JSON list of C-alpha atoms in Angstrom, two decimals:
[
{"chain": "A", "resi": 712, "resn": "UNK", "atom": "CA", "xyz": [0.00, 0.00, 0.00]},
{"chain": "A", "resi": 713, "resn": "UNK", "atom": "CA", "xyz": [1.04, 3.60, -0.40]},
{"chain": "A", "resi": 714, "resn": "UNK", "atom": "CA", "xyz": [1.07, 4.02, 3.36]},
{"chain": "A", "resi": 715, "resn": "UNK", "atom": "CA", "xyz": [4.13, 1.77, 3.52]},
{"chain": "A", "resi": 716, "resn": "UNK", "atom": "CA", "xyz": [5.97, 4.29, 1.35]},
{"chain": "A", "resi": 717, "resn": "UNK", "atom": "CA", "xyz": [5.22, 7.39, 3.42]},
{"chain": "A", "resi": 718, "resn": "UNK", "atom": "CA", "xyz": [7.94, 8.72, 5.65]},
{"chain": "A", "resi": 719, "resn": "UNK", "atom": "CA", "xyz": [8.04, 11.51, 8.21]},
{"chain": "A", "resi": 720, "resn": "UNK", "atom": "CA", "xyz": [11.77, 11.95, 8.51]},
{"chain": "A", "resi": 721, "resn": "UNK", "atom": "CA", "xyz": [15.14, 11.04, 6.97]},
{"chain": "A", "resi": 722, "resn": "UNK", "atom": "CA", "xyz": [15.62, 8.10, 9.34]},
{"chain": "A", "resi": 723, "resn": "UNK", "atom": "CA", "xyz": [12.45, 6.45, 8.06]},
{"chain": "A", "resi": 724, "resn": "UNK", "atom": "CA", "xyz": [13.55, 7.07, 4.47]},
{"chain": "A", "resi": 725, "resn": "UNK", "atom": "CA", "xyz": [16.92, 5.47, 5.20]},
{"chain": "A", "resi": 726, "resn": "UNK", "atom": "CA", "xyz": [15.21, 2.47, 6.79]},
{"chain": "A", "resi": 727, "resn": "UNK", "atom": "CA", "xyz": [13.17, 1.93, 3.61]},
{"chain": "A", "resi": 728, "resn": "UNK", "atom": "CA", "xyz": [16.30, 2.25, 1.45]},
{"chain": "A", "resi": 729, "resn": "UNK", "atom": "CA", "xyz": [18.12, -0.26, 3.64]},
{"chain": "A", "resi": 730, "resn": "UNK", "atom": "CA", "xyz": [15.24, -2.73, 3.41]},
{"chain": "A", "resi": 731, "resn": "UNK", "atom": "CA", "xyz": [15.37, -2.47, -0.39]},
{"chain": "A", "resi": 732, "resn": "UNK", "atom": "CA", "xyz": [19.14, -3.07, -0.38]},
{"chain": "A", "resi": 733, "resn": "UNK", "atom": "CA", "xyz": [18.56, -6.09, 1.89]},
{"chain": "A", "resi": 734, "resn": "UNK", "atom": "CA", "xyz": [16.15, -7.40, -0.77]},
{"chain": "A", "resi": 735, "resn": "UNK", "atom": "CA", "xyz": [13.19, -7.54, 1.61]},
{"chain": "A", "resi": 736, "resn": "UNK", "atom": "CA", "xyz": [9.93, -7.92, -0.34]},
{"chain": "A", "resi": 737, "resn": "UNK", "atom": "CA", "xyz": [7.99, -4.65, -0.19]},
{"chain": "A", "resi": 738, "resn": "UNK", "atom": "CA", "xyz": [6.22, -2.06, -2.29]},
{"chain": "A", "resi": 739, "resn": "UNK", "atom": "CA", "xyz": [9.36, 0.09, -2.09]},
{"chain": "A", "resi": 740, "resn": "UNK", "atom": "CA", "xyz": [11.52, -2.70, -3.53]},
{"chain": "A", "resi": 741, "resn": "UNK", "atom": "CA", "xyz": [8.98, -3.31, -6.30]},
{"chain": "A", "resi": 742, "resn": "UNK", "atom": "CA", "xyz": [9.03, 0.37, -7.25]},
{"chain": "A", "resi": 743, "resn": "UNK", "atom": "CA", "xyz": [12.83, 0.49, -7.24]},
{"chain": "A", "resi": 744, "resn": "UNK", "atom": "CA", "xyz": [12.98, -2.59, -9.48]},
{"chain": "A", "resi": 745, "resn": "UNK", "atom": "CA", "xyz": [10.43, -1.09, -11.87]},
{"chain": "A", "resi": 746, "resn": "UNK", "atom": "CA", "xyz": [12.20, 2.28, -12.03]},
{"chain": "A", "resi": 747, "resn": "UNK", "atom": "CA", "xyz": [15.67, 0.80, -12.38]},
{"chain": "A", "resi": 748, "resn": "UNK", "atom": "CA", "xyz": [14.42, -1.67, -14.97]},
{"chain": "A", "resi": 749, "resn": "UNK", "atom": "CA", "xyz": [12.85, 1.15, -16.97]},
{"chain": "A", "resi": 750, "resn": "UNK", "atom": "CA", "xyz": [16.10, 3.14, -16.79]},
{"chain": "A", "resi": 751, "resn": "UNK", "atom": "CA", "xyz": [18.11, 0.14, -18.02]},
{"chain": "A", "resi": 752, "resn": "UNK", "atom": "CA", "xyz": [15.65, -0.37, -20.86]},
{"chain": "A", "resi": 753, "resn": "UNK", "atom": "CA", "xyz": [15.61, 3.34, -21.79]},
{"chain": "A", "resi": 754, "resn": "UNK", "atom": "CA", "xyz": [19.41, 3.38, -21.83]},
{"chain": "A", "resi": 755, "resn": "UNK", "atom": "CA", "xyz": [19.44, 0.39, -24.19]},
{"chain": "A", "resi": 756, "resn": "UNK", "atom": "CA", "xyz": [21.21, -1.78, -21.61]},
{"chain": "A", "resi": 757, "resn": "UNK", "atom": "CA", "xyz": [18.46, -4.38, -21.95]},
{"chain": "A", "resi": 758, "resn": "UNK", "atom": "CA", "xyz": [16.21, -5.23, -24.89]},
{"chain": "A", "resi": 759, "resn": "UNK", "atom": "CA", "xyz": [12.96, -5.24, -22.91]},
{"chain": "A", "resi": 760, "resn": "UNK", "atom": "CA", "xyz": [11.51, -3.67, -19.79]},
{"chain": "A", "resi": 761, "resn": "UNK", "atom": "CA", "xyz": [11.11, -7.15, -18.31]},
{"chain": "A", "resi": 762, "resn": "UNK", "atom": "CA", "xyz": [14.80, -7.87, -18.86]},
{"chain": "A", "resi": 763, "resn": "UNK", "atom": "CA", "xyz": [15.67, -4.56, -17.24]},
{"chain": "A", "resi": 764, "resn": "UNK", "atom": "CA", "xyz": [13.56, -5.42, -14.23]},
{"chain": "A", "resi": 765, "resn": "UNK", "atom": "CA", "xyz": [15.18, -8.86, -13.98]},
{"chain": "A", "resi": 766, "resn": "UNK", "atom": "CA", "xyz": [18.63, -7.26, -14.11]},
{"chain": "A", "resi": 767, "resn": "UNK", "atom": "CA", "xyz": [17.65, -4.72, -11.46]},
{"chain": "A", "resi": 768, "resn": "UNK", "atom": "CA", "xyz": [16.24, -7.41, -9.18]},
{"chain": "A", "resi": 769, "resn": "UNK", "atom": "CA", "xyz": [19.37, -9.53, -9.59]},
{"chain": "A", "resi": 770, "resn": "UNK", "atom": "CA", "xyz": [21.59, -6.54, -8.83]},
{"chain": "A", "resi": 771, "resn": "UNK", "atom": "CA", "xyz": [19.70, -5.89, -5.60]},
{"chain": "A", "resi": 772, "resn": "UNK", "atom": "CA", "xyz": [19.66, -9.58, -4.62]},
{"chain": "A", "resi": 773, "resn": "UNK", "atom": "CA", "xyz": [23.40, -9.96, -5.20]},
{"chain": "A", "resi": 774, "resn": "UNK", "atom": "CA", "xyz": [24.27, -7.03, -2.93]},
{"chain": "A", "resi": 775, "resn": "UNK", "atom": "CA", "xyz": [25.86, -5.10, -5.81]},
{"chain": "A", "resi": 776, "resn": "UNK", "atom": "CA", "xyz": [23.34, -2.25, -5.53]},
{"chain": "A", "resi": 777, "resn": "UNK", "atom": "CA", "xyz": [24.06, -1.86, -1.82]},
{"chain": "A", "resi": 778, "resn": "UNK", "atom": "CA", "xyz": [27.80, -1.92, -2.46]},
{"chain": "A", "resi": 779, "resn": "UNK", "atom": "CA", "xyz": [27.53, 0.78, -5.15]},
{"chain": "A", "resi": 780, "resn": "UNK", "atom": "CA", "xyz": [25.39, 2.92, -2.85]},
{"chain": "A", "resi": 781, "resn": "UNK", "atom": "CA", "xyz": [27.99, 2.61, -0.10]},
{"chain": "A", "resi": 782, "resn": "UNK", "atom": "CA", "xyz": [30.75, 3.62, -2.55]},
{"chain": "A", "resi": 783, "resn": "UNK", "atom": "CA", "xyz": [28.74, 6.68, -3.58]},
{"chain": "A", "resi": 784, "resn": "UNK", "atom": "CA", "xyz": [27.99, 7.54, 0.05]},
{"chain": "A", "resi": 785, "resn": "UNK", "atom": "CA", "xyz": [31.63, 7.26, 1.05]},
{"chain": "A", "resi": 786, "resn": "UNK", "atom": "CA", "xyz": [32.73, 9.43, -1.89]},
{"chain": "A", "resi": 787, "resn": "UNK", "atom": "CA", "xyz": [30.12, 12.04, -0.99]},
{"chain": "A", "resi": 788, "resn": "UNK", "atom": "CA", "xyz": [31.19, 12.10, 2.66]},
{"chain": "A", "resi": 789, "resn": "UNK", "atom": "CA", "xyz": [34.87, 12.32, 1.70]},
{"chain": "A", "resi": 790, "resn": "UNK", "atom": "CA", "xyz": [34.25, 15.31, -0.54]},
{"chain": "A", "resi": 791, "resn": "UNK", "atom": "CA", "xyz": [31.80, 17.15, 1.74]},
{"chain": "A", "resi": 792, "resn": "UNK", "atom": "CA", "xyz": [33.62, 17.08, 5.07]}
]
């Protein structure tokens, strides 16, 4: 439901992001997979939206998405402190 996507503060937003990176089934994870799959398809990385969604889901499940997020976070913190 949409209520599961509503947040009141940054901590709640982070908790949802972490649950997606941990591959926990949720509406948030489904939306991330759909959006990432559409981006992969639009960028011609995959031939179909379904293939893009499969690639996105596999990237989350493997931990690669979480690792890339952590790399980005660390780079941001290193350049903004």
